[in-house]
Amino acid sequence: QNRTSVTEFILLGFSSKPALQLCLFSLFSVLYSATLMGNALVFVLICLDYRLHSPMYFFLCHLSIVDICYASNNVPHMLRNLLGQGRTITFAGCGIQIHLYLILALTECVLLAVMSYDRYVAICHPLRYAFIMNWRVCVTLVTVSWALGFVFGTLQASLALHLPFCGPCEVDHFFCEILAVLKLACTDTTANKVLIFAVCVCFLLFPLALILVSYLHILATVLRIRSVAGWHKTLSTCGSHLIVVVLFYGNAVFMYMGPGSGNSSGMEKALSLFYSLVSPTLNPLIYSLRNKQVKEALLKLQRRKRVFHS
């Protein structure tokens, strides 16, 4: 009966020291700009260059969209916080952050598994690749990835936001991360945490198992290749995706399924920062710098730009 309705939350962020906040603002602004420009460039290159109109780049295009949305969901408010222009966020705004964060995270989990299946078919069944990975299959896989992310992200967000919150309203994070917000609920959140764990099993462990099986088949195929050129081509094709998988799933499993998950606010912030800024910044660099076709498409775009201006 003494519960009061919470209409806004206070995001504590990283630090209250002005000098450190200014340094973090500068660093995060550079990373955020690099994230937007890098992923937007990858998206534009894939759309403009017909040589990149293949299943692998179709999936990469959607990964770039996820990364742009990921960063834009959390970082602008974090930068505003660091400038001292207000640490508060409305309950509705907090709900939107939680909702989008879950949708994008779960979608990326499935999308990375889909990309590993694409590499498996390309390397282990090259003669049947065009038949197996036709455009209908590709569109279906991407649609399923987004649909699963939306359905289960909405379910988790809805259950979390319908909990009673009666103060304190200080979120020990730089955005409304679901585990940090659940700590403020003035009721038992065991059911929510069990659901989060179950979703993690479905969206982390199961896709990760599929990825491992795919790469075991790829490894078996690679070991049968005798030429050095064949080895190099195969490893360059899979290397970029494998790096992203290790970074993404490794941090996600540690954050949500580790023995101390949800208990260390400092660790939660560091890992969330990785998903919000570091990973979206690295993904276009990993894929573009290690991929000959993307670099050729970039050079072609630069030549076209010079001709247009001349």
PDB file of C-alpha atoms in Angstrom:
ATOM      1  CA  GLN A   1       0.000   0.000   0.000  1.00  0.00           C
ATOM      2  CA  ASN A   2       2.976   2.318   0.562  1.00  0.00           C
ATOM      3  CA  ARG A   3       4.352   1.700  -2.941  1.00  0.00           C
ATOM      4  CA  THR A   4       4.674   4.754  -5.176  1.00  0.00           C
ATOM      5  CA  SER A   5       4.794   4.669  -8.938  1.00  0.00           C
ATOM      6  CA  VAL A   6       8.226   5.394 -10.447  1.00  0.00           C
ATOM      7  CA  THR A   7       7.963   7.753 -13.418  1.00  0.00           C
ATOM      8  CA  GLU A   8      11.682   8.104 -14.160  1.00  0.00           C
ATOM      9  CA  PHE A   9      15.035   6.515 -13.427  1.00  0.00           C
ATOM     10  CA  ILE A  10      18.442   8.046 -12.716  1.00  0.00           C
ATOM     11  CA  LEU A  11      21.320   6.510 -14.684  1.00  0.00           C
ATOM     12  CA  LEU A  12      24.461   6.659 -12.547  1.00  0.00           C
ATOM     13  CA  GLY A  13      26.784   6.131 -15.522  1.00  0.00           C
ATOM     14  CA  PHE A  14      30.534   5.683 -15.139  1.00  0.00           C
ATOM     15  CA  SER A  15      31.905   8.454 -12.949  1.00  0.00           C
ATOM     16  CA  SER A  16      31.003  11.737 -11.275  1.00  0.00           C
ATOM     17  CA  LYS A  17      34.453  13.309 -11.831  1.00  0.00           C
ATOM     18  CA  PRO A  18      34.157  16.074 -14.476  1.00  0.00           C
ATOM     19  CA  ALA A  19      37.655  15.540 -15.910  1.00  0.00           C
ATOM     20  CA  LEU A  20      37.121  11.797 -16.377  1.00  0.00           C
ATOM     21  CA  GLN A  21      33.644  12.391 -17.811  1.00  0.00           C
ATOM     22  CA  LEU A  22      35.096  14.738 -20.428  1.00  0.00           C
ATOM     23  CA  CYS A  23      37.735  12.166 -21.423  1.00  0.00           C
ATOM     24  CA  LEU A  24      35.124   9.414 -21.680  1.00  0.00           C
ATOM     25  CA  PHE A  25      32.845  11.698 -23.708  1.00  0.00           C
ATOM     26  CA  SER A  26      35.638  12.365 -26.209  1.00  0.00           C
ATOM     27  CA  LEU A  27      36.566   8.687 -26.498  1.00  0.00           C
ATOM     28  CA  PHE A  28      32.995   7.434 -26.803  1.00  0.00           C
ATOM     29  CA  SER A  29      32.096  10.151 -29.318  1.00  0.00           C
ATOM     30  CA  VAL A  30      34.930   9.015 -31.586  1.00  0.00           C
ATOM     31  CA  LEU A  31      33.905   5.356 -31.260  1.00  0.00           C
ATOM     32  CA  TYR A  32      30.241   6.161 -31.888  1.00  0.00           C
ATOM     33  CA  SER A  33      31.089   8.194 -35.010  1.00  0.00           C
ATOM     34  CA  ALA A  34      33.305   5.348 -36.233  1.00  0.00           C
ATOM     35  CA  THR A  35      30.480   2.881 -35.597  1.00  0.00           C
ATOM     36  CA  LEU A  36      27.962   4.876 -37.607  1.00  0.00           C
ATOM     37  CA  MET A  37      30.325   5.651 -40.490  1.00  0.00           C
ATOM     38  CA  GLY A  38      31.861   2.176 -40.669  1.00  0.00           C
ATOM     39  CA  ASN A  39      28.615   0.242 -40.662  1.00  0.00           C
ATOM     40  CA  ALA A  40      26.867   2.743 -42.939  1.00  0.00           C
ATOM     41  CA  LEU A  41      29.774   2.427 -45.388  1.00  0.00           C
ATOM     42  CA  VAL A  42      29.517  -1.376 -45.378  1.00  0.00           C
ATOM     43  CA  PHE A  43      25.754  -1.109 -45.945  1.00  0.00           C
ATOM     44  CA  VAL A  44      26.181   1.336 -48.862  1.00  0.00           C
ATOM     45  CA  LEU A  45      28.944  -0.716 -50.479  1.00  0.00           C
ATOM     46  CA  ILE A  46      26.855  -3.880 -50.372  1.00  0.00           C
ATOM     47  CA  CYS A  47      23.837  -2.097 -51.832  1.00  0.00           C
ATOM     48  CA  LEU A  48      25.765  -0.364 -54.649  1.00  0.00           C
ATOM     49  CA  ASP A  49      28.199  -3.069 -55.796  1.00  0.00           C
ATOM     50  CA  TYR A  50      26.523  -5.950 -57.646  1.00  0.00           C
ATOM     51  CA  ARG A  51      29.507  -8.214 -56.897  1.00  0.00           C
ATOM     52  CA  LEU A  52      28.510  -8.073 -53.229  1.00  0.00           C
ATOM     53  CA  HIS A  53      24.932  -9.165 -53.920  1.00  0.00           C
ATOM     54  CA  SER A  54      25.457 -12.615 -52.461  1.00  0.00           C
ATOM     55  CA  PRO A  55      24.073 -14.372 -49.363  1.00  0.00           C
ATOM     56  CA  MET A  56      27.162 -13.707 -47.231  1.00  0.00           C
ATOM     57  CA  TYR A  57      26.980  -9.950 -47.813  1.00  0.00           C
ATOM     58  CA  PHE A  58      23.203  -9.948 -47.493  1.00  0.00           C
ATOM     59  CA  PHE A  59      23.608 -11.272 -43.947  1.00  0.00           C
ATOM     60  CA  LEU A  60      26.480  -8.848 -43.307  1.00  0.00           C
ATOM     61  CA  CYS A  61      24.222  -5.992 -44.399  1.00  0.00           C
ATOM     62  CA  HIS A  62      21.698  -6.923 -41.725  1.00  0.00           C
ATOM     63  CA  LEU A  63      24.488  -7.258 -39.163  1.00  0.00           C
ATOM     64  CA  SER A  64      25.481  -3.656 -39.965  1.00  0.00           C
ATOM     65  CA  ILE A  65      21.879  -2.542 -39.431  1.00  0.00           C
ATOM     66  CA  VAL A  66      21.822  -4.302 -36.049  1.00  0.00           C
ATOM     67  CA  ASP A  67      25.104  -2.639 -35.008  1.00  0.00           C
ATOM     68  CA  ILE A  68      23.931   0.844 -35.992  1.00  0.00           C
ATOM     69  CA  CYS A  69      20.683   0.398 -34.054  1.00  0.00           C
ATOM     70  CA  TYR A  70      22.544  -1.144 -31.116  1.00  0.00           C
ATOM     71  CA  ALA A  71      24.834   1.844 -30.689  1.00  0.00           C
ATOM     72  CA  SER A  72      22.115   4.420 -31.368  1.00  0.00           C
ATOM     73  CA  ASN A  73      19.859   2.884 -28.730  1.00  0.00           C
ATOM     74  CA  ASN A  74      22.273   3.439 -25.830  1.00  0.00           C
ATOM     75  CA  VAL A  75      25.148   5.750 -26.712  1.00  0.00           C
ATOM     76  CA  PRO A  76      23.440   9.147 -27.383  1.00  0.00           C
ATOM     77  CA  HIS A  77      21.870   9.176 -23.913  1.00  0.00           C
ATOM     78  CA  MET A  78      25.184   8.057 -22.399  1.00  0.00           C
ATOM     79  CA  LEU A  79      27.002  10.958 -24.094  1.00  0.00           C
ATOM     80  CA  ARG A  80      24.344  13.370 -22.840  1.00  0.00           C
ATOM     81  CA  ASN A  81      24.866  11.944 -19.369  1.00  0.00           C
ATOM     82  CA  LEU A  82      28.638  12.460 -19.562  1.00  0.00           C
ATOM     83  CA  LEU A  83      28.134  16.108 -20.537  1.00  0.00           C
ATOM     84  CA  GLY A  84      26.128  16.599 -17.356  1.00  0.00           C
ATOM     85  CA  GLN A  85      22.947  17.478 -19.225  1.00  0.00           C
ATOM     86  CA  GLY A  86      20.771  15.188 -17.148  1.00  0.00           C
ATOM     87  CA  ARG A  87      21.058  11.663 -15.828  1.00  0.00           C
ATOM     88  CA  THR A  88      17.334  11.001 -15.722  1.00  0.00           C
ATOM     89  CA  ILE A  89      15.372   8.920 -18.196  1.00  0.00           C
ATOM     90  CA  THR A  90      11.604   8.486 -18.214  1.00  0.00           C
ATOM     91  CA  PHE A  91      10.050   5.124 -17.429  1.00  0.00           C
ATOM     92  CA  ALA A  92       8.817   4.910 -21.039  1.00  0.00           C
ATOM     93  CA  GLY A  93      12.264   5.798 -22.375  1.00  0.00           C
ATOM     94  CA  CYS A  94      13.836   3.164 -20.139  1.00  0.00           C
ATOM     95  CA  GLY A  95      11.323   0.613 -21.412  1.00  0.00           C
ATOM     96  CA  ILE A  96      12.194   1.441 -25.020  1.00  0.00           C
ATOM     97  CA  GLN A  97      15.921   0.994 -24.296  1.00  0.00           C
ATOM     98  CA  ILE A  98      15.339  -2.404 -22.687  1.00  0.00           C
ATOM     99  CA  HIS A  99      13.029  -3.501 -25.499  1.00  0.00           C
ATOM    100  CA  LEU A 100      15.340  -2.508 -28.352  1.00  0.00           C
ATOM    101  CA  TYR A 101      18.437  -3.825 -26.581  1.00  0.00           C
ATOM    102  CA  LEU A 102      16.880  -7.275 -26.169  1.00  0.00           C
ATOM    103  CA  ILE A 103      15.480  -7.407 -29.712  1.00  0.00           C
ATOM    104  CA  LEU A 104      18.816  -6.450 -31.278  1.00  0.00           C
ATOM    105  CA  ALA A 105      20.895  -8.731 -29.036  1.00  0.00           C
ATOM    106  CA  LEU A 106      18.726 -11.794 -29.679  1.00  0.00           C
ATOM    107  CA  THR A 107      18.534 -11.040 -33.401  1.00  0.00           C
ATOM    108  CA  GLU A 108      22.325 -10.857 -33.630  1.00  0.00           C
ATOM    109  CA  CYS A 109      22.647 -14.188 -31.810  1.00  0.00           C
ATOM    110  CA  VAL A 110      20.540 -15.924 -34.466  1.00  0.00           C
ATOM    111  CA  LEU A 111      22.042 -13.931 -37.339  1.00  0.00           C
ATOM    112  CA  LEU A 112      25.612 -14.993 -36.471  1.00  0.00           C
ATOM    113  CA  ALA A 113      24.486 -18.630 -36.427  1.00  0.00           C
ATOM    114  CA  VAL A 114      22.867 -18.148 -39.840  1.00  0.00           C
ATOM    115  CA  MET A 115      26.112 -16.670 -41.173  1.00  0.00           C
ATOM    116  CA  SER A 116      28.060 -19.699 -39.929  1.00  0.00           C
ATOM    117  CA  TYR A 117      25.634 -21.998 -41.768  1.00  0.00           C
ATOM    118  CA  ASP A 118      26.191 -19.941 -44.912  1.00  0.00           C
ATOM    119  CA  ARG A 119      29.984 -20.423 -44.597  1.00  0.00           C
ATOM    120  CA  TYR A 120      29.485 -24.152 -43.973  1.00  0.00           C
ATOM    121  CA  VAL A 121      27.471 -24.571 -47.165  1.00  0.00           C
ATOM    122  CA  ALA A 122      29.909 -22.404 -49.168  1.00  0.00           C
ATOM    123  CA  ILE A 123      32.966 -24.428 -48.140  1.00  0.00           C
ATOM    124  CA  CYS A 124      31.624 -27.929 -47.599  1.00  0.00           C
ATOM    125  CA  HIS A 125      29.095 -27.962 -50.466  1.00  0.00           C
ATOM    126  CA  PRO A 126      30.376 -25.379 -52.987  1.00  0.00           C
ATOM    127  CA  LEU A 127      28.732 -27.001 -56.010  1.00  0.00           C
ATOM    128  CA  ARG A 128      25.307 -26.933 -54.347  1.00  0.00           C
ATOM    129  CA  TYR A 129      25.759 -23.508 -52.702  1.00  0.00           C
ATOM    130  CA  ALA A 130      23.646 -21.529 -55.183  1.00  0.00           C
ATOM    131  CA  PHE A 131      20.842 -24.088 -54.916  1.00  0.00           C
ATOM    132  CA  ILE A 132      20.854 -24.388 -51.110  1.00  0.00           C
ATOM    133  CA  MET A 133      21.382 -20.693 -50.300  1.00  0.00           C
ATOM    134  CA  ASN A 134      18.941 -19.258 -52.819  1.00  0.00           C
ATOM    135  CA  TRP A 135      17.389 -15.858 -52.160  1.00  0.00           C
ATOM    136  CA  ARG A 136      14.145 -17.299 -50.804  1.00  0.00           C
ATOM    137  CA  VAL A 137      16.106 -19.213 -48.167  1.00  0.00           C
ATOM    138  CA  CYS A 138      18.231 -16.165 -47.322  1.00  0.00           C
ATOM    139  CA  VAL A 139      15.220 -13.881 -46.883  1.00  0.00           C
ATOM    140  CA  THR A 140      13.494 -16.542 -44.770  1.00  0.00           C
ATOM    141  CA  LEU A 141      16.523 -16.955 -42.501  1.00  0.00           C
ATOM    142  CA  VAL A 142      16.861 -13.202 -41.972  1.00  0.00           C
ATOM    143  CA  THR A 143      13.123 -12.822 -41.353  1.00  0.00           C
ATOM    144  CA  VAL A 144      13.201 -15.636 -38.791  1.00  0.00           C
ATOM    145  CA  SER A 145      16.201 -14.000 -37.066  1.00  0.00           C
ATOM    146  CA  TRP A 146      14.393 -10.671 -36.682  1.00  0.00           C
ATOM    147  CA  ALA A 147      11.089 -12.345 -35.752  1.00  0.00           C
ATOM    148  CA  LEU A 148      12.622 -14.476 -33.002  1.00  0.00           C
ATOM    149  CA  GLY A 149      14.479 -11.474 -31.635  1.00  0.00           C
ATOM    150  CA  PHE A 150      11.306  -9.373 -31.633  1.00  0.00           C
ATOM    151  CA  VAL A 151       9.063 -12.013 -30.033  1.00  0.00           C
ATOM    152  CA  PHE A 152      11.379 -13.082 -27.212  1.00  0.00           C
ATOM    153  CA  GLY A 153      12.767  -9.569 -26.673  1.00  0.00           C
ATOM    154  CA  THR A 154       9.236  -8.215 -26.341  1.00  0.00           C
ATOM    155  CA  LEU A 155       8.304 -11.022 -23.938  1.00  0.00           C
ATOM    156  CA  GLN A 156      11.224 -10.340 -21.605  1.00  0.00           C
ATOM    157  CA  ALA A 157      10.817  -6.572 -21.740  1.00  0.00           C
ATOM    158  CA  SER A 158       7.078  -6.759 -21.074  1.00  0.00           C
ATOM    159  CA  LEU A 159       7.484  -8.997 -18.029  1.00  0.00           C
ATOM    160  CA  ALA A 160      10.249  -6.772 -16.622  1.00  0.00           C
ATOM    161  CA  LEU A 161       8.365  -3.499 -17.130  1.00  0.00           C
ATOM    162  CA  HIS A 162       5.190  -4.822 -15.498  1.00  0.00           C
ATOM    163  CA  LEU A 163       7.026  -5.325 -12.204  1.00  0.00           C
ATOM    164  CA  PRO A 164       6.311  -2.827  -9.406  1.00  0.00           C
ATOM    165  CA  PHE A 165       9.066  -0.243  -8.856  1.00  0.00           C
ATOM    166  CA  CYS A 166       8.884   1.814  -5.684  1.00  0.00           C
ATOM    167  CA  GLY A 167      12.371   3.243  -5.284  1.00  0.00           C
ATOM    168  CA  PRO A 168      15.207   3.795  -5.120  1.00  0.00           C
ATOM    169  CA  CYS A 169      15.158   4.706  -8.800  1.00  0.00           C
ATOM    170  CA  GLU A 170      18.927   4.863  -9.398  1.00  0.00           C
ATOM    171  CA  VAL A 171      20.095   2.451 -12.106  1.00  0.00           C
ATOM    172  CA  ASP A 172      23.765   1.612 -11.578  1.00  0.00           C
ATOM    173  CA  HIS A 173      24.482   1.567 -15.291  1.00  0.00           C
ATOM    174  CA  PHE A 174      24.904   3.904 -18.260  1.00  0.00           C
ATOM    175  CA  PHE A 175      21.637   2.739 -19.845  1.00  0.00           C
ATOM    176  CA  CYS A 176      18.572   0.724 -18.842  1.00  0.00           C
ATOM    177  CA  GLU A 177      20.089  -2.750 -18.942  1.00  0.00           C
ATOM    178  CA  ILE A 178      17.553  -5.372 -17.878  1.00  0.00           C
ATOM    179  CA  LEU A 179      19.581  -6.950 -15.044  1.00  0.00           C
ATOM    180  CA  ALA A 180      20.356  -3.529 -13.569  1.00  0.00           C
ATOM    181  CA  VAL A 181      16.693  -2.481 -13.731  1.00  0.00           C
ATOM    182  CA  LEU A 182      15.463  -5.752 -12.177  1.00  0.00           C
ATOM    183  CA  LYS A 183      17.497  -4.935  -9.050  1.00  0.00           C
ATOM    184  CA  LEU A 184      15.171  -1.978  -8.432  1.00  0.00           C
ATOM    185  CA  ALA A 185      11.937  -3.972  -8.489  1.00  0.00           C
ATOM    186  CA  CYS A 186      10.251  -4.195  -5.097  1.00  0.00           C
ATOM    187  CA  THR A 187       9.096  -7.766  -5.628  1.00  0.00           C
ATOM    188  CA  ASP A 188      10.611 -11.172  -6.240  1.00  0.00           C
ATOM    189  CA  THR A 189      12.266 -11.273  -9.704  1.00  0.00           C
ATOM    190  CA  THR A 190      13.191 -14.952  -9.694  1.00  0.00           C
ATOM    191  CA  ALA A 191      10.757 -15.751 -12.515  1.00  0.00           C
ATOM    192  CA  ASN A 192      12.286 -12.982 -14.664  1.00  0.00           C
ATOM    193  CA  LYS A 193      15.809 -14.226 -14.043  1.00  0.00           C
ATOM    194  CA  VAL A 194      14.800 -17.807 -14.843  1.00  0.00           C
ATOM    195  CA  LEU A 195      13.279 -16.583 -18.111  1.00  0.00           C
ATOM    196  CA  ILE A 196      16.461 -14.648 -18.946  1.00  0.00           C
ATOM    197  CA  PHE A 197      18.532 -17.775 -18.292  1.00  0.00           C
ATOM    198  CA  ALA A 198      16.194 -19.914 -20.426  1.00  0.00           C
ATOM    199  CA  VAL A 199      16.342 -17.407 -23.288  1.00  0.00           C
ATOM    200  CA  CYS A 200      20.141 -17.348 -22.984  1.00  0.00           C
ATOM    201  CA  VAL A 201      20.221 -21.131 -23.343  1.00  0.00           C
ATOM    202  CA  CYS A 202      18.067 -20.904 -26.483  1.00  0.00           C
ATOM    203  CA  PHE A 203      19.767 -17.869 -28.044  1.00  0.00           C
ATOM    204  CA  LEU A 204      23.344 -18.317 -26.849  1.00  0.00           C
ATOM    205  CA  LEU A 205      24.162 -21.965 -26.201  1.00  0.00           C
ATOM    206  CA  PHE A 206      22.040 -23.508 -28.953  1.00  0.00           C
ATOM    207  CA  PRO A 207      23.243 -21.141 -31.750  1.00  0.00           C
ATOM    208  CA  LEU A 208      26.795 -21.445 -30.415  1.00  0.00           C
ATOM    209  CA  ALA A 209      26.526 -25.242 -30.667  1.00  0.00           C
ATOM    210  CA  LEU A 210      25.337 -24.906 -34.275  1.00  0.00           C
ATOM    211  CA  ILE A 211      28.265 -22.596 -35.020  1.00  0.00           C
ATOM    212  CA  LEU A 212      30.749 -25.043 -33.497  1.00  0.00           C
ATOM    213  CA  VAL A 213      29.290 -27.940 -35.511  1.00  0.00           C
ATOM    214  CA  SER A 214      29.495 -25.842 -38.690  1.00  0.00           C
ATOM    215  CA  TYR A 215      33.129 -24.959 -38.070  1.00  0.00           C
ATOM    216  CA  LEU A 216      34.060 -28.531 -37.192  1.00  0.00           C
ATOM    217  CA  HIS A 217      32.757 -29.570 -40.633  1.00  0.00           C
ATOM    218  CA  ILE A 218      34.606 -26.631 -42.185  1.00  0.00           C
ATOM    219  CA  LEU A 219      37.816 -27.648 -40.392  1.00  0.00           C
ATOM    220  CA  ALA A 220      37.465 -31.220 -41.646  1.00  0.00           C
ATOM    221  CA  THR A 221      37.055 -29.895 -45.191  1.00  0.00           C
ATOM    222  CA  VAL A 222      40.012 -27.502 -44.842  1.00  0.00           C
ATOM    223  CA  LEU A 223      42.297 -30.322 -43.670  1.00  0.00           C
ATOM    224  CA  ARG A 224      41.593 -32.138 -46.930  1.00  0.00           C
ATOM    225  CA  ILE A 225      42.759 -29.137 -48.992  1.00  0.00           C
ATOM    226  CA  ARG A 226      46.335 -29.631 -50.161  1.00  0.00           C
ATOM    227  CA  SER A 227      47.100 -26.268 -51.783  1.00  0.00           C
ATOM    228  CA  VAL A 228      48.267 -23.270 -49.765  1.00  0.00           C
ATOM    229  CA  ALA A 229      46.079 -20.968 -51.881  1.00  0.00           C
ATOM    230  CA  GLY A 230      43.024 -23.040 -50.987  1.00  0.00           C
ATOM    231  CA  TRP A 231      43.882 -22.846 -47.300  1.00  0.00           C
ATOM    232  CA  HIS A 232      44.307 -19.077 -47.482  1.00  0.00           C
ATOM    233  CA  LYS A 233      41.050 -18.531 -49.353  1.00  0.00           C
ATOM    234  CA  THR A 234      39.065 -20.692 -46.949  1.00  0.00           C
ATOM    235  CA  LEU A 235      40.543 -19.173 -43.796  1.00  0.00           C
ATOM    236  CA  SER A 236      40.091 -15.612 -45.066  1.00  0.00           C
ATOM    237  CA  THR A 237      36.453 -16.410 -45.824  1.00  0.00           C
ATOM    238  CA  CYS A 238      35.724 -17.740 -42.329  1.00  0.00           C
ATOM    239  CA  GLY A 239      38.248 -15.834 -40.241  1.00  0.00           C
ATOM    240  CA  SER A 240      36.286 -12.590 -40.044  1.00  0.00           C
ATOM    241  CA  HIS A 241      33.069 -14.279 -38.968  1.00  0.00           C
ATOM    242  CA  LEU A 242      34.863 -16.482 -36.441  1.00  0.00           C
ATOM    243  CA  ILE A 243      36.494 -13.450 -34.771  1.00  0.00           C
ATOM    244  CA  VAL A 244      33.116 -11.712 -34.410  1.00  0.00           C
ATOM    245  CA  VAL A 245      31.532 -14.914 -33.039  1.00  0.00           C
ATOM    246  CA  VAL A 246      34.229 -15.361 -30.377  1.00  0.00           C
ATOM    247  CA  LEU A 247      33.959 -11.728 -29.260  1.00  0.00           C
ATOM    248  CA  PHE A 248      30.150 -11.638 -29.208  1.00  0.00           C
ATOM    249  CA  TYR A 249      29.280 -15.012 -27.681  1.00  0.00           C
ATOM    250  CA  GLY A 250      32.215 -15.059 -25.267  1.00  0.00           C
ATOM    251  CA  ASN A 251      31.166 -11.806 -23.644  1.00  0.00           C
ATOM    252  CA  ALA A 252      27.441 -12.654 -23.733  1.00  0.00           C
ATOM    253  CA  VAL A 253      27.884 -16.036 -22.010  1.00  0.00           C
ATOM    254  CA  PHE A 254      30.135 -14.484 -19.363  1.00  0.00           C
ATOM    255  CA  MET A 255      27.714 -11.602 -18.748  1.00  0.00           C
ATOM    256  CA  TYR A 256      24.396 -13.461 -18.563  1.00  0.00           C
ATOM    257  CA  MET A 257      25.324 -17.039 -17.732  1.00  0.00           C
ATOM    258  CA  GLY A 258      28.492 -16.677 -15.662  1.00  0.00           C
ATOM    259  CA  PRO A 259      28.536 -17.580 -11.952  1.00  0.00           C
ATOM    260  CA  GLY A 260      28.510 -13.912 -10.911  1.00  0.00           C
ATOM    261  CA  SER A 261      26.160 -12.588 -13.583  1.00  0.00           C
ATOM    262  CA  GLY A 262      24.138  -9.587 -12.453  1.00  0.00           C
ATOM    263  CA  ASN A 263      26.238  -9.007  -9.314  1.00  0.00           C
ATOM    264  CA  SER A 264      29.164  -6.872 -10.453  1.00  0.00           C
ATOM    265  CA  SER A 265      27.955  -3.512 -11.772  1.00  0.00           C
ATOM    266  CA  GLY A 266      31.452  -2.565 -12.965  1.00  0.00           C
ATOM    267  CA  MET A 267      31.757  -5.734 -15.021  1.00  0.00           C
ATOM    268  CA  GLU A 268      28.219  -5.304 -16.377  1.00  0.00           C
ATOM    269  CA  LYS A 269      29.056  -1.789 -17.565  1.00  0.00           C
ATOM    270  CA  ALA A 270      32.287  -2.895 -19.224  1.00  0.00           C
ATOM    271  CA  LEU A 271      30.625  -5.779 -21.075  1.00  0.00           C
ATOM    272  CA  SER A 272      27.611  -3.672 -22.071  1.00  0.00           C
ATOM    273  CA  LEU A 273      29.988  -1.017 -23.366  1.00  0.00           C
ATOM    274  CA  PHE A 274      31.608  -3.689 -25.494  1.00  0.00           C
ATOM    275  CA  TYR A 275      28.247  -4.503 -27.128  1.00  0.00           C
ATOM    276  CA  SER A 276      27.177  -0.887 -27.447  1.00  0.00           C
ATOM    277  CA  LEU A 277      30.387   0.567 -28.879  1.00  0.00           C
ATOM    278  CA  VAL A 278      33.417  -1.691 -29.236  1.00  0.00           C
ATOM    279  CA  SER A 279      31.834  -4.584 -31.126  1.00  0.00           C
ATOM    280  CA  PRO A 280      29.820  -2.388 -33.557  1.00  0.00           C
ATOM    281  CA  THR A 281      33.015  -0.418 -34.251  1.00  0.00           C
ATOM    282  CA  LEU A 282      35.146  -3.513 -34.815  1.00  0.00           C
ATOM    283  CA  ASN A 283      32.707  -5.479 -36.980  1.00  0.00           C
ATOM    284  CA  PRO A 284      33.034  -3.363 -40.167  1.00  0.00           C
ATOM    285  CA  LEU A 285      36.812  -3.155 -39.652  1.00  0.00           C
ATOM    286  CA  ILE A 286      37.115  -6.923 -39.240  1.00  0.00           C
ATOM    287  CA  TYR A 287      34.992  -7.680 -42.293  1.00  0.00           C
ATOM    288  CA  SER A 288      36.313  -4.940 -44.569  1.00  0.00           C
ATOM    289  CA  LEU A 289      40.044  -5.099 -43.775  1.00  0.00           C
ATOM    290  CA  ARG A 290      40.127  -8.881 -44.119  1.00  0.00           C
ATOM    291  CA  ASN A 291      37.897  -9.078 -47.191  1.00  0.00           C
ATOM    292  CA  LYS A 292      39.273  -8.484 -50.673  1.00  0.00           C
ATOM    293  CA  GLN A 293      35.883  -7.965 -52.320  1.00  0.00           C
ATOM    294  CA  VAL A 294      34.835  -5.278 -49.829  1.00  0.00           C
ATOM    295  CA  LYS A 295      38.137  -3.432 -50.307  1.00  0.00           C
ATOM    296  CA  GLU A 296      37.723  -3.599 -54.077  1.00  0.00           C
ATOM    297  CA  ALA A 297      34.182  -2.253 -53.774  1.00  0.00           C
ATOM    298  CA  LEU A 298      35.484   0.618 -51.647  1.00  0.00           C
ATOM    299  CA  LEU A 299      38.166   1.480 -54.219  1.00  0.00           C
ATOM    300  CA  LYS A 300      35.558   1.358 -56.970  1.00  0.00           C
ATOM    301  CA  LEU A 301      33.327   3.740 -55.011  1.00  0.00           C
ATOM    302  CA  GLN A 302      36.248   6.136 -54.502  1.00  0.00           C
ATOM    303  CA  ARG A 303      37.069   6.132 -58.226  1.00  0.00           C
ATOM    304  CA  ARG A 304      33.408   6.771 -59.045  1.00  0.00           C
ATOM    305  CA  LYS A 305      33.411   9.689 -56.599  1.00  0.00           C
ATOM    306  CA  ARG A 306      36.524  11.222 -58.205  1.00  0.00           C
ATOM    307  CA  VAL A 307      35.007  10.948 -61.686  1.00  0.00           C
ATOM    308  CA  PHE A 308      31.782  12.568 -60.445  1.00  0.00           C
ATOM    309  CA  HIS A 309      33.623  15.533 -58.913  1.00  0.00           C
ATOM    310  CA  SER A 310      35.890  15.997 -61.938  1.00  0.00           C
TER     311      SER A 310
END
